[in-house]
XYZ file of C-alpha atoms in Angstrom:
276
model
C -48.004 -10.718 -32.281
C -50.973 -8.374 -32.104
C -54.537 -9.534 -31.289
C -56.353 -6.322 -31.910
C -53.974 -4.507 -31.486
C -52.881 -5.868 -27.757
C -49.991 -7.665 -26.688
C -50.237 -11.166 -25.997
C -48.442 -12.893 -23.398
C -45.679 -14.753 -25.982
C -44.798 -11.677 -27.365
C -41.302 -10.911 -26.318
C -41.393 -7.072 -26.768
C -41.901 -5.545 -23.951
C -44.613 -2.891 -23.054
C -45.144 0.417 -25.346
C -42.762 -1.332 -27.678
C -44.239 0.210 -31.216
C -44.789 -2.002 -34.544
C -41.315 -1.762 -36.690
C -42.638 0.849 -39.803
C -42.021 -1.441 -42.839
C -39.219 -2.443 -44.702
C -37.881 0.063 -47.501
C -38.112 -2.885 -49.944
C -41.781 -1.372 -50.394
C -43.362 0.960 -50.370
C -46.530 2.074 -48.460
C -50.018 3.696 -49.547
C -52.772 4.446 -46.752
C -56.241 5.610 -47.826
C -58.403 6.457 -45.131
C -62.142 6.006 -45.002
C -63.640 9.326 -43.089
C -63.133 12.985 -43.393
C -61.343 12.189 -39.553
C -59.063 10.017 -40.085
C -58.334 12.299 -43.229
C -57.251 14.958 -40.454
C -55.505 12.676 -38.696
C -52.774 11.454 -41.032
C -52.637 14.842 -42.597
C -51.694 16.104 -38.859
C -49.491 12.881 -38.270
C -47.586 13.941 -41.644
C -46.872 17.445 -40.529
C -45.821 16.734 -36.986
C -43.249 13.829 -38.697
C -41.183 16.686 -40.599
C -42.117 19.482 -37.857
C -39.860 17.154 -36.230
C -37.255 16.043 -39.429
C -37.521 20.138 -39.743
C -36.085 21.489 -36.308
C -33.197 18.822 -35.710
C -31.872 20.656 -39.197
C -28.951 23.397 -38.812
C -29.964 25.748 -41.096
C -32.542 28.770 -40.887
C -34.026 27.498 -44.443
C -35.240 24.141 -42.286
C -35.881 26.397 -39.474
C -38.402 28.954 -42.132
C -39.971 25.318 -42.802
C -40.474 24.783 -39.546
C -42.651 27.633 -38.501
C -43.778 27.387 -42.363
C -45.546 24.086 -41.021
C -46.838 24.761 -37.542
C -48.683 26.701 -38.888
C -50.244 24.839 -41.064
C -50.453 22.752 -37.732
C -52.587 25.367 -36.786
C -54.586 25.583 -39.538
C -55.555 21.818 -40.031
C -56.533 22.253 -36.071
C -58.206 24.917 -36.391
C -62.002 22.696 -37.542
C -64.277 23.273 -34.217
C -64.357 20.291 -33.331
C -61.518 18.539 -33.665
C -60.008 18.427 -29.996
C -63.799 16.516 -28.903
C -63.483 14.377 -31.962
C -59.455 13.030 -30.289
C -60.923 12.799 -27.306
C -63.639 11.191 -28.250
C -61.342 8.771 -29.598
C -59.219 8.519 -26.468
C -61.990 7.623 -24.576
C -63.253 5.025 -26.934
C -60.208 2.786 -27.537
C -59.465 3.304 -23.626
C -63.149 2.201 -22.972
C -62.264 -1.072 -25.792
C -59.060 -2.383 -24.448
C -61.020 -2.090 -20.820
C -62.802 -5.297 -21.663
C -59.804 -7.170 -22.538
C -59.139 -7.170 -19.335
C -59.312 -11.210 -17.234
C -58.210 -12.443 -20.859
C -55.319 -14.925 -20.958
C -54.277 -13.992 -24.241
C -53.578 -10.660 -22.970
C -50.698 -9.256 -20.783
C -51.800 -7.017 -18.360
C -48.925 -5.450 -18.390
C -49.221 -4.297 -21.921
C -52.692 -4.165 -21.500
C -51.938 -1.173 -18.623
C -49.055 0.391 -20.262
C -51.502 1.174 -23.468
C -54.462 2.625 -20.955
C -52.237 4.829 -18.881
C -51.088 5.774 -22.288
C -54.040 6.879 -23.468
C -54.498 8.150 -20.211
C -52.023 10.455 -20.325
C -52.222 11.339 -24.084
C -56.891 12.558 -22.190
C -55.273 14.587 -19.770
C -52.923 16.718 -21.775
C -55.098 17.743 -24.263
C -57.922 18.223 -22.338
C -56.243 20.613 -20.244
C -54.826 22.699 -23.098
C -57.721 25.432 -23.592
C -58.947 26.209 -27.530
C -58.122 24.440 -29.918
C -54.376 23.290 -30.413
C -51.410 26.504 -31.457
C -53.718 28.564 -29.475
C -51.292 29.726 -27.506
C -48.668 30.267 -30.217
C -51.960 32.979 -32.019
C -51.087 35.366 -28.481
C -47.336 35.665 -30.222
C -47.989 39.087 -32.063
C -44.268 38.379 -33.864
C -44.810 34.853 -34.279
C -48.211 35.996 -36.559
C -46.812 39.120 -38.090
C -44.748 35.785 -40.041
C -47.898 33.888 -40.316
C -49.502 36.519 -41.886
C -46.611 36.756 -44.985
C -45.636 33.582 -45.564
C -48.495 32.773 -47.935
C -47.691 36.084 -50.011
C -44.819 35.124 -52.222
C -41.188 36.512 -51.333
C -43.291 37.817 -48.329
C -40.678 36.777 -46.013
C -37.996 38.653 -46.984
C -35.263 41.483 -44.716
C -37.276 44.642 -45.664
C -40.239 42.355 -44.737
C -39.890 41.163 -41.743
C -36.287 42.788 -39.713
C -36.656 41.055 -37.132
C -37.358 37.878 -38.492
C -34.755 37.985 -40.854
C -32.141 38.743 -38.170
C -33.443 35.524 -35.613
C -32.879 33.598 -38.829
C -29.038 34.677 -38.165
C -28.591 33.772 -34.579
C -26.741 30.454 -33.637
C -28.806 27.311 -34.246
C -29.136 26.188 -30.997
C -31.466 29.717 -30.177
C -33.408 28.889 -33.237
C -34.007 25.021 -31.931
C -34.490 26.644 -28.194
C -37.819 29.036 -29.635
C -38.824 25.904 -32.398
C -39.127 23.260 -29.574
C -40.734 25.719 -26.872
C -42.910 26.566 -29.659
C -44.680 22.905 -30.691
C -44.349 22.108 -27.063
C -47.539 23.582 -27.480
C -48.827 21.076 -30.091
C -46.840 18.396 -27.888
C -50.296 16.634 -26.742
C -52.225 16.566 -30.099
C -49.614 14.618 -31.578
C -49.353 12.404 -29.212
C -52.453 12.193 -28.874
C -52.831 11.596 -32.893
C -49.997 9.410 -33.176
C -50.930 6.432 -30.109
C -54.523 6.938 -31.981
C -52.805 5.697 -35.511
C -50.604 3.364 -33.422
C -53.908 1.485 -32.096
C -55.341 1.253 -35.173
C -52.766 0.284 -37.472
C -52.456 -2.332 -35.389
C -55.403 -3.302 -35.786
C -55.432 -4.724 -38.540
C -53.731 -7.808 -40.035
C -51.691 -7.707 -43.591
C -53.022 -10.376 -46.391
C -51.625 -11.219 -49.738
C -53.225 -10.406 -52.846
C -53.492 -10.439 -56.487
C -54.572 -7.703 -59.043
C -56.009 -9.456 -62.209
C -54.913 -7.076 -65.161
C -54.257 -4.456 -62.885
C -57.772 -4.791 -61.095
C -58.654 -6.165 -57.546
C -62.244 -5.524 -55.488
C -62.881 -6.964 -52.117
C -66.531 -6.621 -50.096
C -66.468 -5.709 -47.184
C -67.707 -7.720 -44.373
C -70.864 -5.991 -42.981
C -71.167 -5.158 -39.590
C -68.160 -4.368 -39.667
C -67.244 -0.477 -40.283
C -63.174 -0.171 -41.618
C -61.533 3.128 -40.640
C -57.927 2.668 -42.738
C -56.519 0.750 -45.870
C -53.147 -0.250 -45.967
C -51.598 -1.399 -49.356
C -47.796 -2.474 -49.923
C -46.040 -2.890 -53.068
C -42.572 -4.025 -54.714
C -41.328 -0.294 -55.719
C -39.375 -2.588 -58.166
C -43.623 -3.037 -60.261
C -43.524 0.820 -60.920
C -46.895 0.372 -60.252
C -48.445 2.802 -57.950
C -52.278 2.323 -57.049
C -55.712 3.756 -57.039
C -57.319 3.059 -54.434
C -61.343 4.013 -53.515
C -63.439 2.707 -51.460
C -66.742 2.371 -49.000
C -67.791 0.784 -46.372
C -68.943 -2.052 -49.127
C -66.080 -2.645 -50.688
C -63.077 -1.602 -51.874
C -61.219 -1.229 -55.309
C -57.964 -1.160 -56.050
C -56.690 -0.054 -60.060
C -52.831 -0.215 -60.722
C -51.646 2.158 -62.395
C -48.453 2.833 -65.111
C -46.228 6.176 -65.094
C -45.692 7.486 -68.074
C -42.656 9.005 -69.791
C -44.130 13.310 -69.013
C -45.999 11.980 -65.664
C -49.248 10.658 -67.501
C -50.477 7.351 -65.881
C -52.114 4.699 -67.944
C -54.033 1.569 -66.468
C -51.628 -1.154 -66.253
C -52.884 -4.652 -67.858
C -50.925 -6.991 -65.995
C -51.045 -9.552 -62.996
C -49.367 -8.197 -59.704
C -49.114 -8.714 -56.282
C -49.949 -6.825 -53.053
C -50.122 -6.737 -49.708
C -53.144 -6.195 -48.255
C -54.860 -4.476 -44.749
C -57.787 -3.501 -43.084
C -57.997 -1.445 -39.670
C -61.440 -1.305 -37.852
């Protein structure tokens, strides 16, 4: 069980246990309510992709691992991103500190989560400049970065040294990639922790869309940051989600041959979670 993202004493899972992912029997859609969270979700997707690509041995996977690192650097280039992440880490720590002494909250689990927030804050704060700035000092990497946006721009005749690197043993390439990716590690871990706490703050509810339409007014005085929608893929419905601080709306669509989306007029049920 979870209470505002905190493990209760009755929970059988140990501290630091991350909530398991939704079953494969549903498709999970997420809709962020603000631009900062959009950035966090984009970074999370890139970091997860990077982890999968590095683990594979093929040179093409490692090429796209580098491309993904450059994408992270582009997203992280926003001047206030690091400050936003640090501010959110500090905010969550103060919120969790307020639960001390609550008999329904495990102090041991609470201490573990706060310690994790402290570690993320210290590691990210210790980095100078923006995420990945250390990589910009590597001329060889930057020569690749300058050409990945050009169609076919990383051919062997354009970048012979890069071509030679791609022919090195997989373990050598993976060692290099892990070394370069480590500079992005503090940001990745901070984003993972913040999104996990946010997702754990919501309680899922079963709702029904009548004739493919669903609307729900949001309570005043509470600001939600993320909507999560889980739907059975067997329904073959695609949700179009919109929302603001007052209301959320979901329109279920069906995809025709050729890819065109048309509104569904059938009643359908799905699971909705609002995370503050």
